Every structure is written in C-alpha cells, then in structure tokens.
Short mmCIF file of C-alpha atoms in Angstrom, two decimals:
data_model
loop_
_atom_site.label_atom_id
_atom_site.label_comp_id
_atom_site.label_asym_id
_atom_site.label_seq_id
_atom_site.Cartn_x
_atom_site.Cartn_y
_atom_site.Cartn_z
CA UNK A 1 13.18 -12.21 15.40
CA UNK A 2 15.43 -14.63 17.28
CA UNK A 3 19.17 -14.81 16.63
CA UNK A 4 18.90 -18.04 14.64
CA UNK A 5 16.07 -16.57 12.56
CA UNK A 6 18.30 -13.55 11.90
CA UNK A 7 21.12 -15.84 10.75
CA UNK A 8 18.64 -17.69 8.52
CA UNK A 9 17.52 -14.42 6.88
CA UNK A 10 21.14 -13.26 6.49
CA UNK A 11 22.10 -16.51 4.73
CA UNK A 12 19.00 -16.29 2.53
CA UNK A 13 20.09 -12.76 1.57
CA UNK A 14 23.58 -13.99 0.71
CA UNK A 15 22.15 -16.76 -1.45
CA UNK A 16 19.77 -14.34 -3.14
CA UNK A 17 22.56 -11.87 -3.93
CA UNK A 18 24.67 -14.63 -5.45
CA UNK A 19 21.78 -15.99 -7.51
CA UNK A 20 20.62 -12.55 -8.67
CA UNK A 21 24.09 -11.78 -10.03
CA UNK A 22 24.27 -15.04 -11.96
CA UNK A 23 20.75 -16.23 -12.70
CA UNK A 24 18.07 -13.97 -11.24
CA UNK A 25 15.20 -15.08 -8.98
CA UNK A 26 16.88 -14.44 -5.63
CA UNK A 27 13.52 -13.22 -4.32
CA UNK A 28 12.43 -16.86 -4.33
CA UNK A 29 14.94 -17.37 -1.49
CA UNK A 30 14.44 -14.24 0.62
CA UNK A 31 10.67 -13.80 0.35
CA UNK A 32 9.88 -17.30 1.72
CA UNK A 33 12.56 -16.77 4.38
CA UNK A 34 10.79 -13.63 5.62
CA UNK A 35 7.44 -15.43 5.58
CA UNK A 36 9.00 -18.28 7.57
CA UNK A 37 10.09 -15.92 10.39
CA UNK A 38 6.59 -14.53 10.70
CA UNK A 39 6.65 -11.31 8.64
CA UNK A 40 3.31 -10.62 6.85
CA UNK A 41 3.42 -11.03 3.04
CA UNK A 42 3.12 -7.38 1.92
CA UNK A 43 5.55 -6.14 4.59
CA UNK A 44 7.89 -9.01 3.67
CA UNK A 45 7.77 -8.04 0.00
CA UNK A 46 8.44 -4.36 0.72
CA UNK A 47 11.31 -5.15 3.11
CA UNK A 48 12.72 -7.71 0.69
CA UNK A 49 12.82 -5.20 -2.18
CA UNK A 50 14.58 -2.60 -0.03
CA UNK A 51 17.06 -5.16 1.29
CA UNK A 52 17.94 -6.63 -2.10
CA UNK A 53 18.70 -3.27 -3.76
CA UNK A 54 22.33 -3.12 -2.51
CA UNK A 55 22.90 -6.72 -3.60
CA UNK A 56 21.71 -6.11 -7.16
CA UNK A 57 23.95 -3.03 -7.29
CA UNK A 58 26.91 -5.17 -6.15
CA UNK A 59 26.18 -7.64 -8.93
CA UNK A 60 26.07 -4.84 -11.50
CA UNK A 61 29.41 -3.48 -10.28
CA UNK A 62 30.90 -6.97 -10.41
CA UNK A 63 29.90 -7.24 -14.09
CA UNK A 64 31.29 -3.81 -15.06
CA UNK A 65 33.70 -5.32 -17.61
CA UNK A 66 30.77 -6.78 -19.54
CA UNK A 67 29.14 -3.32 -19.60
CA UNK A 68 31.95 -1.73 -21.60
CA UNK A 69 30.59 -0.40 -24.90
CA UNK A 70 26.94 -0.66 -23.78
CA UNK A 71 26.44 2.94 -22.65
CA UNK A 72 23.98 3.65 -25.47
CA UNK A 73 21.88 0.61 -24.61
CA UNK A 74 21.80 1.54 -20.96
CA UNK A 75 20.72 5.11 -21.74
CA UNK A 76 17.86 3.78 -23.87
CA UNK A 77 16.67 1.07 -21.49
CA UNK A 78 17.20 2.55 -18.01
CA UNK A 79 14.27 5.04 -18.32
CA UNK A 80 11.93 2.14 -19.16
CA UNK A 81 13.08 0.18 -16.10
CA UNK A 82 12.82 3.31 -13.95
CA UNK A 83 9.25 4.05 -15.01
CA UNK A 84 8.21 0.41 -14.72
CA UNK A 85 9.69 0.06 -11.23
CA UNK A 86 7.81 3.16 -10.02
CA UNK A 87 4.51 1.91 -11.44
CA UNK A 88 5.00 -1.57 -9.98
CA UNK A 89 5.77 -0.12 -6.55
CA UNK A 90 2.71 2.13 -6.68
CA UNK A 91 0.52 -0.84 -7.62
CA UNK A 92 1.85 -2.81 -4.66
CA UNK A 93 1.05 0.04 -2.26
CA UNK A 94 -2.35 0.96 -3.69
CA UNK A 95 -3.94 -2.40 -4.54
CA UNK A 96 -5.59 -4.17 -1.59
CA UNK A 97 -3.68 -6.83 0.33
CA UNK A 98 -6.15 -9.41 -1.00
CA UNK A 99 -4.91 -8.71 -4.53
CA UNK A 100 -1.32 -9.38 -3.45
CA UNK A 101 -2.34 -12.64 -1.76
CA UNK A 102 -4.17 -13.71 -4.92
CA UNK A 103 -1.54 -12.66 -7.45
CA UNK A 104 1.76 -13.51 -5.76
CA UNK A 105 1.39 -17.33 -5.71
CA UNK A 106 0.82 -17.14 -9.47
CA UNK A 107 3.86 -14.88 -9.87
CA UNK A 108 5.99 -17.24 -7.78
CA UNK A 109 4.82 -20.17 -9.92
CA UNK A 110 5.73 -18.18 -13.04
CA UNK A 111 9.14 -17.46 -11.55
CA UNK A 112 9.68 -21.13 -10.72
CA UNK A 113 8.74 -22.17 -14.26
CA UNK A 114 11.08 -19.57 -15.78
CA UNK A 115 13.94 -20.74 -13.59
CA UNK A 116 13.19 -24.41 -14.31
CA UNK A 117 13.12 -23.86 -18.08
CA UNK A 118 16.01 -21.40 -18.18
CA UNK A 119 18.37 -23.86 -19.96
CA UNK A 120 15.93 -24.06 -22.85
CA UNK A 121 15.47 -20.28 -22.83
CA UNK A 122 19.25 -19.87 -22.86
CA UNK A 123 19.59 -22.19 -25.87
CA UNK A 124 16.83 -20.26 -27.60
CA UNK A 125 18.54 -16.91 -27.10
CA UNK A 126 22.18 -18.00 -27.34
CA UNK A 127 22.33 -17.70 -31.14
CA UNK A 128 22.14 -14.02 -32.17
CA UNK A 129 19.26 -13.30 -34.52
CA UNK A 130 19.75 -10.36 -36.87
CA UNK A 131 15.99 -10.21 -37.30
CA UNK A 132 15.74 -9.16 -33.65
CA UNK A 133 18.67 -6.74 -33.51
CA UNK A 134 17.45 -3.62 -31.76
CA UNK A 135 13.84 -4.82 -31.99
CA UNK A 136 11.25 -2.11 -31.36
CA UNK A 137 9.54 -4.14 -28.64
CA UNK A 138 12.56 -4.31 -26.31
CA UNK A 139 11.85 -0.99 -24.56
CA UNK A 140 8.14 -1.68 -23.83
CA UNK A 141 9.04 -5.23 -22.75
CA UNK A 142 11.70 -3.89 -20.37
CA UNK A 143 9.09 -1.44 -19.02
CA UNK A 144 6.60 -4.28 -18.42
CA UNK A 145 9.29 -6.31 -16.66
CA UNK A 146 10.03 -3.26 -14.52
CA UNK A 147 6.37 -3.12 -13.47
CA UNK A 148 6.57 -6.79 -12.53
CA UNK A 149 9.84 -6.23 -10.68
CA UNK A 150 8.50 -3.25 -8.72
CA UNK A 151 5.42 -5.23 -7.70
CA UNK A 152 7.09 -8.51 -6.77
CA UNK A 153 10.17 -9.35 -8.83
CA UNK A 154 10.80 -13.10 -8.58
CA UNK A 155 12.55 -14.20 -11.80
CA UNK A 156 12.72 -10.61 -13.05
CA UNK A 157 16.29 -11.37 -14.14
CA UNK A 158 15.22 -14.41 -16.14
CA UNK A 159 12.56 -12.35 -17.92
CA UNK A 160 15.11 -9.64 -18.71
CA UNK A 161 17.62 -12.16 -20.06
CA UNK A 162 14.98 -13.57 -22.40
CA UNK A 163 13.97 -10.10 -23.59
CA UNK A 164 17.51 -8.80 -24.06
CA UNK A 165 18.73 -12.00 -25.66
CA UNK A 166 15.92 -12.06 -28.18
CA UNK A 167 15.82 -8.36 -28.88
CA UNK A 168 19.51 -7.42 -28.95
CA UNK A 169 22.41 -8.98 -30.81
CA UNK A 170 25.07 -9.72 -28.18
CA UNK A 171 26.48 -12.55 -26.10
CA UNK A 172 24.90 -13.83 -22.89
CA UNK A 173 27.54 -12.51 -20.49
CA UNK A 174 27.16 -8.96 -21.81
CA UNK A 175 23.39 -9.32 -21.56
CA UNK A 176 23.80 -10.55 -17.99
CA UNK A 177 25.73 -7.40 -17.10
CA UNK A 178 23.01 -5.24 -18.67
CA UNK A 179 20.34 -7.29 -16.89
CA UNK A 180 22.02 -6.58 -13.55
CA UNK A 181 21.98 -2.82 -14.22
CA UNK A 182 18.29 -2.80 -15.17
CA UNK A 183 17.37 -4.95 -12.15
CA UNK A 184 19.30 -2.54 -9.93
CA UNK A 185 17.33 0.39 -11.32
CA UNK A 186 13.97 -1.32 -10.72
CA UNK A 187 14.86 -2.49 -7.21
CA UNK A 188 16.38 0.84 -6.22
CA UNK A 189 13.52 3.06 -7.38
CA UNK A 190 10.92 0.74 -5.81
CA UNK A 191 12.99 0.63 -2.59
CA UNK A 192 13.16 4.44 -2.41
CA UNK A 193 9.39 4.62 -2.90
CA UNK A 194 8.75 2.04 -0.19
CA UNK A 195 11.07 3.73 2.31
CA UNK A 196 9.31 7.08 1.79
CA UNK A 197 5.66 6.00 1.90
CA UNK A 198 5.42 2.50 3.40
CA UNK A 199 6.22 0.54 6.53
CA UNK A 200 9.49 -1.38 6.40
CA UNK A 201 10.92 -4.05 8.71
CA UNK A 202 14.36 -2.51 9.12
CA UNK A 203 15.95 -5.51 10.82
CA UNK A 204 14.98 -7.68 7.87
CA UNK A 205 16.25 -4.99 5.48
CA UNK A 206 19.65 -4.76 7.17
CA UNK A 207 20.09 -8.53 7.23
CA UNK A 208 19.09 -9.00 3.60
CA UNK A 209 21.13 -5.98 2.48
CA UNK A 210 24.26 -7.26 4.22
CA UNK A 211 23.83 -10.78 2.91
CA UNK A 212 22.84 -9.82 -0.63
CA UNK A 213 25.73 -7.36 -0.98
CA UNK A 214 28.23 -10.05 -0.06
CA UNK A 215 26.41 -12.50 -2.29
CA UNK A 216 26.31 -10.04 -5.20
CA UNK A 217 30.09 -9.68 -5.24
CA UNK A 218 30.57 -13.43 -4.76
CA UNK A 219 28.12 -14.18 -7.55
CA UNK A 220 29.84 -11.81 -9.94
CA UNK A 221 33.26 -13.29 -9.13
CA UNK A 222 32.56 -16.99 -8.67
CA UNK A 223 29.01 -17.52 -9.85
CA UNK A 224 29.95 -18.96 -13.22
CA UNK A 225 31.63 -21.86 -11.40
CA UNK A 226 28.47 -22.88 -9.50
CA UNK A 227 26.41 -25.78 -10.90
CA UNK A 228 23.37 -24.10 -12.47
CA UNK A 229 21.17 -27.16 -12.09
CA UNK A 230 21.69 -27.23 -8.32
CA UNK A 231 20.72 -23.56 -8.08
CA UNK A 232 17.63 -24.10 -10.19
CA UNK A 233 16.47 -27.07 -8.13
CA UNK A 234 16.96 -25.12 -4.90
CA UNK A 235 15.08 -22.08 -6.18
CA UNK A 236 12.16 -24.12 -7.51
CA UNK A 237 11.84 -26.09 -4.26
CA UNK A 238 11.83 -22.93 -2.16
CA UNK A 239 9.37 -21.29 -4.55
CA UNK A 240 6.97 -24.22 -4.21
CA UNK A 241 7.34 -23.98 -0.42
CA UNK A 242 6.44 -20.28 -0.59
CA UNK A 243 3.33 -21.03 -2.67
CA UNK A 244 2.22 -23.68 -0.17
CA UNK A 245 2.88 -21.27 2.73
CA UNK A 246 0.84 -18.45 1.19
CA UNK A 247 -2.04 -20.58 -0.09
CA UNK A 248 -2.49 -22.81 2.96
#
C-alpha cells in the first residue's frame, strides 16, 4: 500500500466512524476503499470489521448520556447481538468465497436502499407506538441483524434503528445510543473471531481503527450538525461504486 493509498484508507475510516455514530453504514465507505487499494474482498471484509470495532466503541461512549436508564434493555439485547455476531462471523469464514462474491453486492444494494430511504424510515418510527412497546420480536430481530453484521454489516445501524424504533417506546436519540452499543458488540465479537482464526491485513486494520476512532468521537459530538442528505448521497454513490467494482 502506497502512502497516498494509506491516507485514503485512513480518511475512509474517519468518515466511516463519523457516519456509524450518527447514521450507520460506514462499511459502505471503508469496504470499497479497501477494494480500491487492491485488497481481496473477503480479506477486505475481515480487516474492515476488525478495524471498525474501535470506532463503533467510540461512538457508543460518545452517546453514553443517551444510555442512562437503559441498562435493562442492554442486558436483554446484548446477548442476542453477541450470538448473532458470532454466527455471522462463522458463516463468513466457512462459506466459500464464491458465496461472498454472490451475496455481498446484494447486501450492499440493500444497505444503499436503507440509507437512501432512511428519512421515511425515521418518520415511520419517530412516533412511539404503544402497540409495539417491548414487542416480542425485538430480540430475534436483533439476533438476525447481528448475523448480518457479523457477515458483512453495511447498514447494520439502519436496520437496528428501524427494529428498535418500531419495537421499543423511546425517542430516536436514545435508540441511537442503544444502536451504537449493539453494533459495538457485533463488530467486537466478530473482530475477535477473525483475529483468532483468519488472515487479517494489519496495516488496513490500524489505519481504519485510527480513523474510525477519531470519527466515532467526532460523530458523537458533532454528527447531529452534519447535513444528513449529503451523507446519504455520499454513502449511496460509494455503495454503487462498490457493487460495480465487485460485479465487473
């Protein structure tokens, strides 16, 4: 990796950390960046997950005020994210590379669509529904999202926001704090698994970790001031570029 490619990956990590803290879908920045510097897709995905783990943790710490009074929720939902992240990581390591090449463009497209339609999702979930307070399906849905996050993870945060907003009666900022904790659990457990049993591009990991950690704290502090539409357009464009890169 040349020095300018390293700077490119570092900046992608910073952008991903910022976006993950505020919106989710930072993988749609870093994964294409790693592909662009010549890292093979599965190795790029593994290294990306390991590198983003510190950034998601930084975002969770930055939202600690919104987590006050949510200890019970976290204790109920963290095991589901933990189990899902492990299963998703195992699937990534055990399924053939051809499966990853076939599935990931579809997952990226799903992530792009979720990011693009997030304003409508937010309007849908912004009004608390007492019919969905503590809905029984929240835990299995969080588990399924954990599987997705452990396997690839683009737009995992958007999925979690939709699930938590529909299934729990609380405001969006508190749900965003909870989303950051659950994303941290998924990324961290998958990262530990990958470090133990898989090959990792450590230079890419260090660059993404450094950038995403800075971005996570910046996102938690200043992210609400950023224009959401600009972020969404950027993420969708980069996601489409990643699909084109992988398919062609």
